[in-house]
């Protein structure tokens, strides 16, 4: 049974954590028991003998299931570099079956899991293993966060195409206004609405403050899993 979503994006630093935490807030408000989950994280610091990644901490903070960091983040690497290079550097092999086991253990304890991928959909995890393969292993519907900036149409279409061509489900995409001065923002959204196969699910306006809010979310489609 599907118990969540796999959140990917058009690139790194385009709002996957931002959207994932907003989705968690939204679900918590609806009284669901939820947790965030980050299968692979790179860029972490030591705290109380544990490697802690900021995204994982953020996801944990917006979850109401009170799972430990190790229960929502099977692989964590210290350097903020491509995950497969970080894994090699620490002589670790990323195993999908390990991620699946940890994921299933977490999923058992909640109504929904919001999974945030590292970087974009073709980020390698180990030699020829890609984030896309992880998506397939967890068999969750995918949400693509589109960081609205020049080039995003190409990146959004490529991302959707590669996911669909591997037989996975794209639930939809989210417009995240990361650049407050993007010229022709609305025209870009109109074009994405025309060219993307999947529907627009939500819109996050640019917000300077740390606490962000969703402008709107298409509830019916989000739960269409
Ligand atoms: N709508 C927004 N308005 C203003 N700032 C934003 C918005 N969305 C994201 N940001 C900022 O952009 C930065 C990157 O966002 P975020 O961490 O969510 O990206 P990410 O895709 O999860 O990155 P990573 O690939 O490192 O996981 C953060 O500093 C975040 O606060
Ligand atoms: Mg992130």
XYZ file of C-alpha atoms in Angstrom, residues 9-223:
215
model
C 13.185 18.494 -7.813
C 14.564 20.161 -10.899
C 17.921 20.621 -9.166
C 19.598 20.874 -5.812
C 18.684 23.912 -3.633
C 15.346 24.571 -5.304
C 12.933 23.913 -2.451
C 12.499 20.161 -1.903
C 12.924 20.491 1.867
C 10.805 23.634 1.868
C 7.934 21.853 0.127
C 8.378 18.607 2.107
C 8.131 20.445 5.434
C 5.102 22.411 4.211
C 3.441 19.160 3.136
C 4.210 17.669 6.567
C 2.672 20.745 8.283
C -0.374 20.420 6.074
C -0.811 16.729 6.941
C -0.241 17.325 10.658
C -2.980 19.977 10.571
C -5.278 17.337 9.125
C -4.498 15.107 12.121
C -2.487 12.507 10.253
C 0.474 10.859 11.912
C 3.382 11.618 9.593
C 7.106 11.573 9.239
C 9.640 12.977 6.850
C 12.287 10.603 5.507
C 15.583 11.349 3.788
C 17.137 8.139 2.402
C 20.527 9.635 1.616
C 21.943 12.903 2.934
C 25.331 14.472 2.376
C 26.569 17.486 4.307
C 26.369 16.833 8.033
C 28.004 17.670 11.333
C 28.721 15.599 14.453
C 26.305 16.163 17.338
C 26.384 13.850 20.366
C 28.298 11.178 18.442
C 25.784 11.244 15.610
C 26.118 12.676 12.107
C 23.292 15.171 11.679
C 22.108 16.607 8.385
C 20.073 19.825 8.397
C 17.389 18.583 5.996
C 16.830 15.521 8.166
C 16.561 17.718 11.248
C 14.072 19.989 9.483
C 11.989 17.023 8.323
C 12.036 15.603 11.857
C 10.994 18.964 13.304
C 7.916 19.117 11.052
C 6.919 15.488 11.728
C 4.634 14.448 14.573
C 5.703 10.787 14.771
C 8.790 11.414 16.931
C 11.056 8.993 15.089
C 14.791 9.161 15.731
C 17.178 10.592 13.146
C 18.510 7.099 12.393
C 14.947 5.917 11.704
C 14.359 8.572 9.045
C 17.830 8.784 7.497
C 19.552 5.482 6.726
C 22.615 7.038 5.059
C 24.280 10.263 6.167
C 27.683 11.540 5.025
C 29.749 14.385 6.408
C 30.990 16.198 3.286
C 28.472 18.235 1.288
C 29.302 16.535 -2.001
C 27.592 14.177 -4.468
C 26.264 11.248 -2.379
C 28.036 8.455 -4.299
C 31.385 10.252 -3.944
C 30.727 10.861 -0.238
C 29.800 7.179 0.149
C 33.003 6.071 -1.590
C 35.013 8.408 0.630
C 33.668 6.702 3.732
C 33.945 3.193 2.217
C 30.192 2.767 2.337
C 28.034 1.079 -0.276
C 24.499 2.420 -0.463
C 22.135 -0.563 -0.522
C 18.554 -0.060 -1.674
C 17.327 -3.006 0.361
C 18.664 -1.361 3.540
C 16.869 1.895 2.668
C 13.704 -0.073 1.952
C 13.872 -1.870 5.311
C 14.344 1.373 7.251
C 11.615 3.055 5.201
C 9.139 0.224 5.815
C 9.857 0.274 9.535
C 9.097 4.023 9.597
C 6.062 3.666 7.323
C 4.560 1.057 9.670
C 4.380 3.649 12.411
C 2.624 6.466 10.544
C -0.204 7.294 8.158
C 2.076 8.969 5.608
C 5.778 9.369 4.857
C 7.160 12.343 2.939
C 10.418 11.186 1.344
C 12.902 13.795 0.141
C 15.415 12.688 -2.472
C 18.935 14.102 -2.679
C 19.386 16.616 -5.510
C 17.558 15.686 -8.727
C 16.144 12.429 -10.060
C 19.316 11.181 -11.778
C 21.681 11.836 -8.891
C 23.881 8.738 -8.578
C 23.914 6.848 -5.296
C 26.478 4.186 -6.138
C 28.320 3.456 -9.391
C 25.393 2.952 -11.799
C 22.678 3.174 -9.130
C 20.542 6.308 -9.457
C 17.993 8.119 -7.299
C 15.452 6.990 -9.892
C 16.176 3.369 -8.894
C 15.535 4.301 -5.279
C 12.197 5.780 -6.332
C 11.325 2.524 -8.063
C 12.334 0.489 -5.003
C 10.119 2.517 -2.680
C 7.429 2.585 -5.394
C 6.022 5.883 -4.285
C 4.326 8.438 -6.525
C 6.674 11.294 -7.302
C 6.176 15.013 -6.794
C 8.519 17.295 -8.744
C 9.382 20.609 -7.098
C 10.159 23.114 -9.826
C 12.467 25.898 -8.688
C 11.065 28.732 -10.776
C 14.032 30.301 -12.542
C 15.432 30.569 -16.039
C 15.948 27.028 -17.370
C 13.286 25.452 -15.180
C 10.990 24.475 -18.054
C 13.677 22.308 -19.611
C 14.621 20.781 -16.246
C 10.993 20.127 -15.297
C 10.188 18.448 -18.626
C 13.349 16.327 -18.516
C 12.641 15.260 -14.941
C 9.062 14.291 -15.671
C 9.992 12.483 -18.880
C 12.676 10.351 -17.277
C 10.390 9.341 -14.387
C 7.482 8.492 -16.665
C 9.681 6.561 -19.083
C 10.798 4.304 -16.261
C 7.172 3.432 -15.557
C 6.818 5.363 -12.308
C 3.937 7.672 -11.446
C 4.348 11.421 -11.382
C 1.598 12.780 -9.179
C 2.306 16.359 -10.202
C 4.600 19.333 -9.824
C 4.930 22.262 -7.478
C 5.902 25.778 -8.533
C 8.330 27.194 -5.981
C 9.164 30.835 -6.507
C 12.802 30.818 -5.396
C 13.613 33.994 -7.271
C 11.396 36.965 -6.313
C 12.317 38.738 -9.522
C 11.899 35.998 -12.061
C 10.764 37.741 -15.234
C 7.562 36.324 -16.714
C 6.905 34.063 -13.720
C 3.217 33.555 -14.642
C 4.039 32.915 -18.302
C 6.487 30.203 -17.216
C 3.767 28.599 -15.096
C 1.344 28.737 -18.020
C 3.919 27.027 -20.245
C 4.603 24.339 -17.645
C 0.853 23.755 -17.293
C 0.652 23.258 -21.042
C 3.725 21.053 -21.498
C 3.879 18.947 -18.343
C 1.900 15.702 -18.451
C 1.105 15.813 -14.741
C -0.912 18.560 -12.999
C 0.322 21.490 -10.947
C -0.282 20.529 -7.312
C 0.735 23.580 -5.340
C 2.375 26.985 -5.456
C 4.832 28.433 -2.958
C 5.444 32.168 -3.337
C 8.797 33.754 -2.591
C 9.028 34.403 1.149
C 11.924 36.121 2.823
C 11.057 34.863 6.300
C 12.224 31.513 7.633
C 8.661 30.326 8.104
C 7.083 29.730 4.708
C 3.528 29.065 3.637
C 1.882 27.399 0.666
C -0.266 29.737 -1.428
C -2.527 26.888 -2.507
C -2.491 23.105 -2.665
C -4.658 20.794 -4.758
C -5.790 18.500 -1.989
C -7.656 16.004 -4.154
C -4.609 15.299 -6.305
C -2.219 15.079 -3.354
C -4.245 12.240 -1.865
